[in-house]
Amino acid sequence: MNKNFLVGIVGNPNVGKSTIFNALTGAKEKTANWSGVTVKKKIGYFQYQGCNLELTDLPGLYSLGIAGHTSNDQKITINYLKKNEFNFIINVIDISNLKKSLYLTLQLIERRIPLILVLNMKDVAKKKGVFVNINEISQLLESPTVSINANNDSDIKILKEFLMSNLLVKSTLNIFDHYPKSIRKYHGIIKSYLKENLIFTSPTEIISMMESNLTIKNKDVYNFLKKTAKILNQDLRHSLAFLLVNSRYEFIKKRTKNLFFPEKKINKSITNIIDSLVLNKFLSIPILVTSIYFMFVFSIKLGSMLEDTLSLLIEGILIDIPLCILFKLQMYQDDWIKTGIIAIGEATKTIASFVPIITIIHLFLAFLEGSGYMSRSAVISNKIMKLVGLSGRSFLPIIVGLGCNVPAITGTRILSSDNERFVTVMMIPFISCTARLGVYTLFCHIFFPYNSQNVIFFLYTTSIVLSLFTGLLVRNSVQKTEQLNVMELPDYKVPKLKTIMNYSFIKTKSFILGAGKTIFLVFLVVHLVSSIKVIVKSADETSKAESVVNYLGKSTIKLLKPMGLCEDDWPMAVSLASGILAKEVVVGSIISLYSSQDEHIAPHIYEKISDIREKYKKAFTKKYHDIKSVFTKDFFIFEGQSGFSHEKIRVNSRIKENISKSFKDKLAVLSYLIFVLTYFPCVSVFGVISNEIGKKWAIISAIWSTSLAYSVSIIFYQTASYILYFDTNYYYLGIGWIILIFTAFLLRQTSMRHHKSISL
Amino acid sequence: MKNIYIKDINDGDSFSISDFLISNIQKIKLMEIGILPKIKMKLVKKSYFGTTIIECEGNKFALDNFIAEKILIKLIES
């Protein structure tokens, strides 16, 4: 007996396919309560009772398409089924919504695909009072059927046993026997014609022909089908595809009448109560904005409490203790070892300091996604998205972009219109991801310790405004296609703590291993490159050796002068250049460059281990009181207001002091942060844009975002300087506006040409 | 009972679809997700941020207004 099996998981969106996939394979793929979470196929493996199963988790879909009209993610599932390279399909069905799920099941049965029906969410069905007769369903559809709750471990064991005992499942049911006579007749006519003319086609191809889903290359077959469709239309006054849809629903209506009892209204009423608030015409937008604002307040508040503790721990383990050992071994004068220890320690400490905030932001996003609020937010934002010619559905990948732009751009595959996908992809790079949050966090702690949350909220709002502005420029304003936009609003659920923690853990892990690794590497590379010297001539014609990084930084900083940066800020220019690799690298470079400016490290503290112990004891005691005061006093009093913050900065990092000295005012800091927020999307984002909408548009996106970053930063700095100090450089302000207007005009023209070429 | 449009009824009213004045493909796509003619539905919210929210067999859907405006319905008296 063959012991290797290829199995696909197919079902409607949001029925728990990924949950089952994760439970069977031990994978940790994302799950959430909205349609379109899975946009690409994922492969996992599991072994049980000596059998090896390769499972493919596929994007959810309601049907196998009509006349080729379907979104890109759904095409992945349809193509997988067409290829027929599997032993059987696990068809996941929401037991509490059986009627709707069975439509897809019938389409699979029509194609003679071997199925195992997994009726999921039996806990939800129980709460709703839905009872389904599993045996009768199994007999009716002639497919093995099992009912489970995918979140329950013992049910997963039952599922594994069930799969093992039905590995050789075959489809025997001819569902057409249960369909109306007219459908049977035409199905028979097409089948016999193909058989007589020795055209070998699979059941999938025959049904696809009937649904107009197959491109027919054979001219005779094409003419025959056209003629048959015409006769059918005259005969029954409807298309074959329409009649097929009706036949399936008639079958479901008639044959499943006695298979289940109607639902109670318990869960519905909770959903309706919440909806009456969050979908209230006047409250919906304030609730949406407030929930996003609170996400930042809580993340930054709670995150920064843990951030310092974690940084202190890392500082102790990776800097203080090794330096103390160095001191004891009388090797403290060795600059190379000392610098190496400090470099590694500072890089690790920087990465560790972002971890709590990023973890908490992802906990919030996971909660929003798991609760069912995401679809509502898409509906609420529908009108705003309409401004740029999009539907509310485009809002979903944009929200995902708050975590990382790469999955967000891939997530646009849920959009069925190419035009809508194009505009959304062009907008996403402006959505501030968590990598950029690392840069904001560092600067806010140094320059805005009293209102970090407001500054970060301002930057996020700016990112949304710039994203909408880009959408306005690239939208197709001439040809308005009336795209069918229907969004399902799932019932609210209290997300499982395990799922939320899992989601946050995966994202944080990927940050540490992905972004963290890059920060660390760039940190070391910049340190190394800094040691390379070049000979430069100064103004008085004398030659002197200068670091190559210093030289490049000082040469390019002049370009950033209009946005408020001065000559001393050259490390910022170098950091922006390295940030092209990944936005989080900006932090690595800054820390590295400013730590190399740090010449004096007091050795006295390393003389006695008891001194280090005393330092941490003092710091942790203060931290304990700080945390305690947060819960006992006003929650909205941010750290720093207790007077601890500045001391903490001194204790924790001399680098922060170096950075704080470099900017001439806070406006320049904000202007720099706006530039970081907007300029060149990182290499990964560039790659994924190229993959989704083409290389040309990836390049255009990169040029546009950088010129937008430059012009907006200049305009912001010069305008704000005028408002606050009545001091502005009109020449720079003019340059800013000219760049903005000129590049916006070019982008608009190129987009119009693009839309025109598509419509031709 | 004469055919009317969704905009002619109030939030909370029940109705059934009598015809779709949209393309054949759009009609089939709506039916495939369960928005079928002749079954009882409820209007949850009309003209809500450019969408119309309906409840159909326990499932809530937000339809773009331009689609909702092209659906002929019959009011079901409670």
mmCIF file with all atom_site columns, C-alpha atoms in Angstrom, chain A residues 36-216:
data_model
loop_
_atom_site.group_PDB
_atom_site.id
_atom_site.type_symbol
_atom_site.label_atom_id
_atom_site.label_alt_id
_atom_site.label_comp_id
_atom_site.label_asym_id
_atom_site.label_entity_id
_atom_site.label_seq_id
_atom_site.pdbx_PDB_ins_code
_atom_site.Cartn_x
_atom_site.Cartn_y
_atom_site.Cartn_z
_atom_site.occupancy
_atom_site.B_iso_or_equiv
_atom_site.pdbx_formal_charge
_atom_site.auth_seq_id
_atom_site.auth_comp_id
_atom_site.auth_asym_id
_atom_site.auth_atom_id
_atom_site.pdbx_PDB_model_num
ATOM 1   C CA . GLY A 1 36  ? -8.823  36.383 2.789   1.00 0.00 ? 36  GLY A CA 1
ATOM 2   C CA . VAL A 1 37  ? -6.290  35.571 5.522   1.00 0.00 ? 37  VAL A CA 1
ATOM 3   C CA . THR A 1 38  ? -4.627  32.860 3.386   1.00 0.00 ? 38  THR A CA 1
ATOM 4   C CA . VAL A 1 39  ? -3.604  34.230 -0.019  1.00 0.00 ? 39  VAL A CA 1
ATOM 5   C CA . LYS A 1 40  ? -1.063  31.648 -1.084  1.00 0.00 ? 40  LYS A CA 1
ATOM 6   C CA . LYS A 1 41  ? -0.816  27.902 -0.750  1.00 0.00 ? 41  LYS A CA 1
ATOM 7   C CA . LYS A 1 42  ? 1.124   26.587 2.203   1.00 0.00 ? 42  LYS A CA 1
ATOM 8   C CA . ILE A 1 43  ? 2.560   23.121 2.477   1.00 0.00 ? 43  ILE A CA 1
ATOM 9   C CA . GLY A 1 44  ? 3.010   21.141 5.680   1.00 0.00 ? 44  GLY A CA 1
ATOM 10  C CA . TYR A 1 45  ? 3.615   17.513 6.595   1.00 0.00 ? 45  TYR A CA 1
ATOM 11  C CA . PHE A 1 46  ? 2.426   15.063 9.164   1.00 0.00 ? 46  PHE A CA 1
ATOM 12  C CA . GLN A 1 47  ? 3.039   11.421 9.896   1.00 0.00 ? 47  GLN A CA 1
ATOM 13  C CA . TYR A 1 48  ? 0.575   9.150  11.585  1.00 0.00 ? 48  TYR A CA 1
ATOM 14  C CA . GLN A 1 49  ? 0.372   5.376  11.900  1.00 0.00 ? 49  GLN A CA 1
ATOM 15  C CA . GLY A 1 50  ? 3.242   4.965  9.428   1.00 0.00 ? 50  GLY A CA 1
ATOM 16  C CA . CYS A 1 51  ? 1.633   7.120  6.698   1.00 0.00 ? 51  CYS A CA 1
ATOM 17  C CA . ASN A 1 52  ? 3.116   10.360 5.392   1.00 0.00 ? 52  ASN A CA 1
ATOM 18  C CA . LEU A 1 53  ? 0.699   13.105 4.418   1.00 0.00 ? 53  LEU A CA 1
ATOM 19  C CA . GLU A 1 54  ? 1.690   16.258 2.562   1.00 0.00 ? 54  GLU A CA 1
ATOM 20  C CA . LEU A 1 55  ? -1.002  18.818 3.313   1.00 0.00 ? 55  LEU A CA 1
ATOM 21  C CA . THR A 1 56  ? -1.629  21.924 1.185   1.00 0.00 ? 56  THR A CA 1
ATOM 22  C CA . ASP A 1 57  ? -3.556  24.744 2.832   1.00 0.00 ? 57  ASP A CA 1
ATOM 23  C CA . LEU A 1 58  ? -5.338  26.669 0.062   1.00 0.00 ? 58  LEU A CA 1
ATOM 24  C CA . PRO A 1 59  ? -7.015  30.107 -0.025  1.00 0.00 ? 59  PRO A CA 1
ATOM 25  C CA . GLY A 1 60  ? -10.717 29.980 0.820   1.00 0.00 ? 60  GLY A CA 1
ATOM 26  C CA . LEU A 1 61  ? -13.401 30.390 -1.817  1.00 0.00 ? 61  LEU A CA 1
ATOM 27  C CA . TYR A 1 62  ? -17.180 30.238 -2.101  1.00 0.00 ? 62  TYR A CA 1
ATOM 28  C CA . SER A 1 63  ? -17.257 28.705 -5.577  1.00 0.00 ? 63  SER A CA 1
ATOM 29  C CA . LEU A 1 64  ? -14.948 27.536 -8.315  1.00 0.00 ? 64  LEU A CA 1
ATOM 30  C CA . GLY A 1 65  ? -15.605 30.654 -10.397 1.00 0.00 ? 65  GLY A CA 1
ATOM 31  C CA . ILE A 1 66  ? -17.792 31.709 -13.251 1.00 0.00 ? 66  ILE A CA 1
ATOM 32  C CA . ALA A 1 67  ? -16.504 32.569 -16.740 1.00 0.00 ? 67  ALA A CA 1
ATOM 33  C CA . GLY A 1 68  ? -12.998 32.853 -15.316 1.00 0.00 ? 68  GLY A CA 1
ATOM 34  C CA . HIS A 1 69  ? -14.035 35.753 -13.029 1.00 0.00 ? 69  HIS A CA 1
ATOM 35  C CA . THR A 1 70  ? -12.273 35.261 -9.746  1.00 0.00 ? 70  THR A CA 1
ATOM 36  C CA . SER A 1 71  ? -9.602  36.865 -7.562  1.00 0.00 ? 71  SER A CA 1
ATOM 37  C CA . ASN A 1 72  ? -5.912  35.902 -7.778  1.00 0.00 ? 72  ASN A CA 1
ATOM 38  C CA . ASP A 1 73  ? -5.869  34.077 -4.442  1.00 0.00 ? 73  ASP A CA 1
ATOM 39  C CA . GLN A 1 74  ? -8.868  31.960 -5.443  1.00 0.00 ? 74  GLN A CA 1
ATOM 40  C CA . LYS A 1 75  ? -7.221  31.119 -8.773  1.00 0.00 ? 75  LYS A CA 1
ATOM 41  C CA . ILE A 1 76  ? -4.518  29.334 -6.740  1.00 0.00 ? 76  ILE A CA 1
ATOM 42  C CA . THR A 1 77  ? -7.124  26.923 -5.330  1.00 0.00 ? 77  THR A CA 1
ATOM 43  C CA . ILE A 1 78  ? -8.900  26.486 -8.682  1.00 0.00 ? 78  ILE A CA 1
ATOM 44  C CA . ASN A 1 79  ? -5.606  25.707 -10.457 1.00 0.00 ? 79  ASN A CA 1
ATOM 45  C CA . TYR A 1 80  ? -4.614  23.259 -7.711  1.00 0.00 ? 80  TYR A CA 1
ATOM 46  C CA . LEU A 1 81  ? -7.882  21.373 -8.226  1.00 0.00 ? 81  LEU A CA 1
ATOM 47  C CA . LYS A 1 82  ? -7.509  21.486 -12.024 1.00 0.00 ? 82  LYS A CA 1
ATOM 48  C CA . LYS A 1 83  ? -4.029  19.943 -11.899 1.00 0.00 ? 83  LYS A CA 1
ATOM 49  C CA . ASN A 1 84  ? -5.468  16.978 -10.015 1.00 0.00 ? 84  ASN A CA 1
ATOM 50  C CA . GLU A 1 85  ? -2.136  16.130 -8.377  1.00 0.00 ? 85  GLU A CA 1
ATOM 51  C CA . PHE A 1 86  ? -3.586  14.986 -5.056  1.00 0.00 ? 86  PHE A CA 1
ATOM 52  C CA . ASN A 1 87  ? -4.953  11.810 -3.522  1.00 0.00 ? 87  ASN A CA 1
ATOM 53  C CA . PHE A 1 88  ? -7.934  13.450 -1.883  1.00 0.00 ? 88  PHE A CA 1
ATOM 54  C CA . ILE A 1 89  ? -9.295  16.758 -0.644  1.00 0.00 ? 89  ILE A CA 1
ATOM 55  C CA . ILE A 1 90  ? -10.253 17.665 2.910   1.00 0.00 ? 90  ILE A CA 1
ATOM 56  C CA . ASN A 1 91  ? -13.321 19.839 2.415   1.00 0.00 ? 91  ASN A CA 1
ATOM 57  C CA . VAL A 1 92  ? -13.714 21.969 5.540   1.00 0.00 ? 92  VAL A CA 1
ATOM 58  C CA . ILE A 1 93  ? -17.283 23.035 6.196   1.00 0.00 ? 93  ILE A CA 1
ATOM 59  C CA . ASP A 1 94  ? -18.631 25.455 8.778   1.00 0.00 ? 94  ASP A CA 1
ATOM 60  C CA . ILE A 1 95  ? -21.200 23.240 10.476  1.00 0.00 ? 95  ILE A CA 1
ATOM 61  C CA . SER A 1 96  ? -23.096 26.265 11.767  1.00 0.00 ? 96  SER A CA 1
ATOM 62  C CA . ASN A 1 97  ? -23.431 27.537 8.187   1.00 0.00 ? 97  ASN A CA 1
ATOM 63  C CA . LEU A 1 98  ? -23.936 24.252 6.406   1.00 0.00 ? 98  LEU A CA 1
ATOM 64  C CA . LYS A 1 99  ? -26.198 25.359 3.559   1.00 0.00 ? 99  LYS A CA 1
ATOM 65  C CA . LYS A 1 100 ? -23.753 27.940 2.282   1.00 0.00 ? 100 LYS A CA 1
ATOM 66  C CA . SER A 1 101 ? -20.723 25.649 2.599   1.00 0.00 ? 101 SER A CA 1
ATOM 67  C CA . LEU A 1 102 ? -22.387 22.759 0.747   1.00 0.00 ? 102 LEU A CA 1
ATOM 68  C CA . TYR A 1 103 ? -22.504 24.765 -2.475  1.00 0.00 ? 103 TYR A CA 1
ATOM 69  C CA . LEU A 1 104 ? -18.730 24.399 -2.922  1.00 0.00 ? 104 LEU A CA 1
ATOM 70  C CA . THR A 1 105 ? -18.928 20.744 -1.826  1.00 0.00 ? 105 THR A CA 1
ATOM 71  C CA . LEU A 1 106 ? -21.387 20.034 -4.645  1.00 0.00 ? 106 LEU A CA 1
ATOM 72  C CA . GLN A 1 107 ? -19.058 21.661 -7.158  1.00 0.00 ? 107 GLN A CA 1
ATOM 73  C CA . LEU A 1 108 ? -16.253 19.380 -5.942  1.00 0.00 ? 108 LEU A CA 1
ATOM 74  C CA . ILE A 1 109 ? -18.490 16.305 -6.145  1.00 0.00 ? 109 ILE A CA 1
ATOM 75  C CA . GLU A 1 110 ? -19.561 17.252 -9.704  1.00 0.00 ? 110 GLU A CA 1
ATOM 76  C CA . ARG A 1 111 ? -15.867 17.126 -10.618 1.00 0.00 ? 111 ARG A CA 1
ATOM 77  C CA . ARG A 1 112 ? -15.589 13.634 -9.085  1.00 0.00 ? 112 ARG A CA 1
ATOM 78  C CA . ILE A 1 113 ? -12.943 14.824 -6.652  1.00 0.00 ? 113 ILE A CA 1
ATOM 79  C CA . PRO A 1 114 ? -12.399 12.347 -3.770  1.00 0.00 ? 114 PRO A CA 1
ATOM 80  C CA . LEU A 1 115 ? -13.493 14.170 -0.622  1.00 0.00 ? 115 LEU A CA 1
ATOM 81  C CA . ILE A 1 116 ? -13.341 13.829 3.119   1.00 0.00 ? 116 ILE A CA 1
ATOM 82  C CA . LEU A 1 117 ? -15.835 16.210 4.669   1.00 0.00 ? 117 LEU A CA 1
ATOM 83  C CA . VAL A 1 118 ? -14.707 17.828 7.890   1.00 0.00 ? 118 VAL A CA 1
ATOM 84  C CA . LEU A 1 119 ? -17.548 19.673 9.576   1.00 0.00 ? 119 LEU A CA 1
ATOM 85  C CA . ASN A 1 120 ? -15.734 22.195 11.741  1.00 0.00 ? 120 ASN A CA 1
ATOM 86  C CA . MET A 1 121 ? -16.918 24.546 14.506  1.00 0.00 ? 121 MET A CA 1
ATOM 87  C CA . LYS A 1 122 ? -19.206 22.077 16.221  1.00 0.00 ? 122 LYS A CA 1
ATOM 88  C CA . ASP A 1 123 ? -18.836 24.165 19.393  1.00 0.00 ? 123 ASP A CA 1
ATOM 89  C CA . VAL A 1 124 ? -20.237 27.240 17.609  1.00 0.00 ? 124 VAL A CA 1
ATOM 90  C CA . ALA A 1 125 ? -23.049 25.127 16.128  1.00 0.00 ? 125 ALA A CA 1
ATOM 91  C CA . LYS A 1 126 ? -23.876 23.823 19.588  1.00 0.00 ? 126 LYS A CA 1
ATOM 92  C CA . LYS A 1 127 ? -24.070 27.356 20.959  1.00 0.00 ? 127 LYS A CA 1
ATOM 93  C CA . LYS A 1 128 ? -26.314 28.342 18.076  1.00 0.00 ? 128 LYS A CA 1
ATOM 94  C CA . GLY A 1 129 ? -28.467 25.299 18.668  1.00 0.00 ? 129 GLY A CA 1
ATOM 95  C CA . VAL A 1 130 ? -27.698 23.768 15.269  1.00 0.00 ? 130 VAL A CA 1
ATOM 96  C CA . PHE A 1 131 ? -27.779 19.986 15.164  1.00 0.00 ? 131 PHE A CA 1
ATOM 97  C CA . VAL A 1 132 ? -26.560 18.160 12.073  1.00 0.00 ? 132 VAL A CA 1
ATOM 98  C CA . ASN A 1 133 ? -27.051 14.492 11.284  1.00 0.00 ? 133 ASN A CA 1
ATOM 99  C CA . ILE A 1 134 ? -23.519 13.522 10.242  1.00 0.00 ? 134 ILE A CA 1
ATOM 100 C CA . ASN A 1 135 ? -24.375 9.976  9.100   1.00 0.00 ? 135 ASN A CA 1
ATOM 101 C CA . GLU A 1 136 ? -27.109 11.174 6.780   1.00 0.00 ? 136 GLU A CA 1
ATOM 102 C CA . ILE A 1 137 ? -24.840 13.804 5.229   1.00 0.00 ? 137 ILE A CA 1
ATOM 103 C CA . SER A 1 138 ? -22.169 11.157 4.694   1.00 0.00 ? 138 SER A CA 1
ATOM 104 C CA . GLN A 1 139 ? -24.717 8.840  3.028   1.00 0.00 ? 139 GLN A CA 1
ATOM 105 C CA . LEU A 1 140 ? -26.262 11.590 0.933   1.00 0.00 ? 140 LEU A CA 1
ATOM 106 C CA . LEU A 1 141 ? -22.962 12.859 -0.453  1.00 0.00 ? 141 LEU A CA 1
ATOM 107 C CA . GLU A 1 142 ? -21.281 9.428  -0.389  1.00 0.00 ? 142 GLU A CA 1
ATOM 108 C CA . SER A 1 143 ? -18.230 10.920 1.284   1.00 0.00 ? 143 SER A CA 1
ATOM 109 C CA . PRO A 1 144 ? -16.678 10.127 4.678   1.00 0.00 ? 144 PRO A CA 1
ATOM 110 C CA . THR A 1 145 ? -17.760 12.826 7.128   1.00 0.00 ? 145 THR A CA 1
ATOM 111 C CA . VAL A 1 146 ? -16.504 13.808 10.559  1.00 0.00 ? 146 VAL A CA 1
ATOM 112 C CA . SER A 1 147 ? -17.535 16.603 12.901  1.00 0.00 ? 147 SER A CA 1
ATOM 113 C CA . ILE A 1 148 ? -14.879 18.411 14.988  1.00 0.00 ? 148 ILE A CA 1
ATOM 114 C CA . ASN A 1 149 ? -13.875 21.542 16.815  1.00 0.00 ? 149 ASN A CA 1
ATOM 115 C CA . ALA A 1 150 ? -10.423 22.314 15.377  1.00 0.00 ? 150 ALA A CA 1
ATOM 116 C CA . ASN A 1 151 ? -9.387  24.142 18.536  1.00 0.00 ? 151 ASN A CA 1
ATOM 117 C CA . ASN A 1 152 ? -9.819  20.980 20.589  1.00 0.00 ? 152 ASN A CA 1
ATOM 118 C CA . ASP A 1 153 ? -6.787  18.662 20.781  1.00 0.00 ? 153 ASP A CA 1
ATOM 119 C CA . SER A 1 154 ? -8.833  15.490 21.313  1.00 0.00 ? 154 SER A CA 1
ATOM 120 C CA . ASP A 1 155 ? -10.935 16.334 18.237  1.00 0.00 ? 155 ASP A CA 1
ATOM 121 C CA . ILE A 1 156 ? -7.739  16.709 16.193  1.00 0.00 ? 156 ILE A CA 1
ATOM 122 C CA . LYS A 1 157 ? -6.746  13.215 17.326  1.00 0.00 ? 157 LYS A CA 1
ATOM 123 C CA . ILE A 1 158 ? -10.172 11.963 16.191  1.00 0.00 ? 158 ILE A CA 1
ATOM 124 C CA . LEU A 1 159 ? -9.601  13.705 12.844  1.00 0.00 ? 159 LEU A CA 1
ATOM 125 C CA . LYS A 1 160 ? -6.188  12.063 12.417  1.00 0.00 ? 160 LYS A CA 1
ATOM 126 C CA . GLU A 1 161 ? -7.676  8.604  13.128  1.00 0.00 ? 161 GLU A CA 1
ATOM 127 C CA . PHE A 1 162 ? -10.532 9.352  10.734  1.00 0.00 ? 162 PHE A CA 1
ATOM 128 C CA . LEU A 1 163 ? -8.165  10.425 7.953   1.00 0.00 ? 163 LEU A CA 1
ATOM 129 C CA . MET A 1 164 ? -6.102  7.253  8.396   1.00 0.00 ? 164 MET A CA 1
ATOM 130 C CA . SER A 1 165 ? -9.148  5.022  8.057   1.00 0.00 ? 165 SER A CA 1
ATOM 131 C CA . ASN A 1 166 ? -10.325 6.844  4.891   1.00 0.00 ? 166 ASN A CA 1
ATOM 132 C CA . LEU A 1 167 ? -7.085  7.369  2.985   1.00 0.00 ? 167 LEU A CA 1
ATOM 133 C CA . LEU A 1 168 ? -8.298  5.454  -0.045  1.00 0.00 ? 168 LEU A CA 1
ATOM 134 C CA . VAL A 1 169 ? -11.527 7.412  -0.437  1.00 0.00 ? 169 VAL A CA 1
ATOM 135 C CA . LYS A 1 170 ? -13.023 7.495  -3.929  1.00 0.00 ? 170 LYS A CA 1
ATOM 136 C CA . SER A 1 171 ? -15.873 9.490  -5.326  1.00 0.00 ? 171 SER A CA 1
ATOM 137 C CA . THR A 1 172 ? -18.696 7.318  -6.632  1.00 0.00 ? 172 THR A CA 1
ATOM 138 C CA . LEU A 1 173 ? -21.659 9.667  -6.494  1.00 0.00 ? 173 LEU A CA 1
ATOM 139 C CA . ASN A 1 174 ? -23.014 11.015 -9.764  1.00 0.00 ? 174 ASN A CA 1
ATOM 140 C CA . ILE A 1 175 ? -24.581 14.168 -8.417  1.00 0.00 ? 175 ILE A CA 1
ATOM 141 C CA . PHE A 1 176 ? -26.164 14.938 -11.797 1.00 0.00 ? 176 PHE A CA 1
ATOM 142 C CA . ASP A 1 177 ? -28.648 12.134 -11.081 1.00 0.00 ? 177 ASP A CA 1
ATOM 143 C CA . HIS A 1 178 ? -30.080 14.434 -8.413  1.00 0.00 ? 178 HIS A CA 1
ATOM 144 C CA . TYR A 1 179 ? -30.205 17.554 -10.590 1.00 0.00 ? 179 TYR A CA 1
ATOM 145 C CA . PRO A 1 180 ? -33.168 18.607 -12.782 1.00 0.00 ? 180 PRO A CA 1
ATOM 146 C CA . LYS A 1 181 ? -33.771 16.791 -16.058 1.00 0.00 ? 181 LYS A CA 1
ATOM 147 C CA . SER A 1 182 ? -32.687 19.744 -18.224 1.00 0.00 ? 182 SER A CA 1
ATOM 148 C CA . ILE A 1 183 ? -29.227 19.887 -16.627 1.00 0.00 ? 183 ILE A CA 1
ATOM 149 C CA . ARG A 1 184 ? -28.842 16.104 -16.865 1.00 0.00 ? 184 ARG A CA 1
ATOM 150 C CA . LYS A 1 185 ? -29.794 16.272 -20.524 1.00 0.00 ? 185 LYS A CA 1
ATOM 151 C CA . TYR A 1 186 ? -27.260 18.922 -21.460 1.00 0.00 ? 186 TYR A CA 1
ATOM 152 C CA . HIS A 1 187 ? -24.542 17.389 -19.329 1.00 0.00 ? 187 HIS A CA 1
ATOM 153 C CA . GLY A 1 188 ? -25.192 14.114 -21.187 1.00 0.00 ? 188 GLY A CA 1
ATOM 154 C CA . ILE A 1 189 ? -25.136 15.817 -24.638 1.00 0.00 ? 189 ILE A CA 1
ATOM 155 C CA . ILE A 1 190 ? -21.759 17.472 -23.966 1.00 0.00 ? 190 ILE A CA 1
ATOM 156 C CA . LYS A 1 191 ? -20.285 14.286 -22.493 1.00 0.00 ? 191 LYS A CA 1
ATOM 157 C CA . SER A 1 192 ? -21.395 12.084 -25.412 1.00 0.00 ? 192 SER A CA 1
ATOM 158 C CA . TYR A 1 193 ? -20.152 14.593 -28.000 1.00 0.00 ? 193 TYR A CA 1
ATOM 159 C CA . LEU A 1 194 ? -16.704 14.619 -26.435 1.00 0.00 ? 194 LEU A CA 1
ATOM 160 C CA . LYS A 1 195 ? -16.688 10.805 -26.167 1.00 0.00 ? 195 LYS A CA 1
ATOM 161 C CA . GLU A 1 196 ? -17.811 10.299 -29.781 1.00 0.00 ? 196 GLU A CA 1
ATOM 162 C CA . ASN A 1 197 ? -15.169 12.666 -31.067 1.00 0.00 ? 197 ASN A CA 1
ATOM 163 C CA . LEU A 1 198 ? -12.514 10.939 -28.963 1.00 0.00 ? 198 LEU A CA 1
ATOM 164 C CA . ILE A 1 199 ? -11.745 14.110 -27.045 1.00 0.00 ? 199 ILE A CA 1
ATOM 165 C CA . PHE A 1 200 ? -10.678 12.870 -23.666 1.00 0.00 ? 200 PHE A CA 1
ATOM 166 C CA . THR A 1 201 ? -11.659 15.263 -20.967 1.00 0.00 ? 201 THR A CA 1
ATOM 167 C CA . SER A 1 202 ? -11.864 14.923 -17.215 1.00 0.00 ? 202 SER A CA 1
ATOM 168 C CA . PRO A 1 203 ? -15.126 15.550 -15.291 1.00 0.00 ? 203 PRO A CA 1
ATOM 169 C CA . THR A 1 204 ? -13.504 18.796 -14.068 1.00 0.00 ? 204 THR A CA 1
ATOM 170 C CA . GLU A 1 205 ? -13.049 19.994 -17.641 1.00 0.00 ? 205 GLU A CA 1
ATOM 171 C CA . ILE A 1 206 ? -16.622 19.114 -18.636 1.00 0.00 ? 206 ILE A CA 1
ATOM 172 C CA . ILE A 1 207 ? -18.067 21.082 -15.701 1.00 0.00 ? 207 ILE A CA 1
ATOM 173 C CA . SER A 1 208 ? -15.664 23.939 -16.377 1.00 0.00 ? 208 SER A CA 1
ATOM 174 C CA . MET A 1 209 ? -16.941 24.014 -19.966 1.00 0.00 ? 209 MET A CA 1
ATOM 175 C CA . MET A 1 210 ? -20.523 24.164 -18.704 1.00 0.00 ? 210 MET A CA 1
ATOM 176 C CA . GLU A 1 211 ? -19.604 27.024 -16.369 1.00 0.00 ? 211 GLU A CA 1
ATOM 177 C CA . SER A 1 212 ? -17.689 28.843 -19.163 1.00 0.00 ? 212 SER A CA 1
ATOM 178 C CA . ASN A 1 213 ? -14.568 28.532 -17.019 1.00 0.00 ? 213 ASN A CA 1
ATOM 179 C CA . LEU A 1 214 ? -12.437 26.766 -19.600 1.00 0.00 ? 214 LEU A CA 1
ATOM 180 C CA . THR A 1 215 ? -10.678 28.360 -22.547 1.00 0.00 ? 215 THR A CA 1
ATOM 181 C CA . ILE A 1 216 ? -11.446 26.001 -25.432 1.00 0.00 ? 216 ILE A CA 1
#
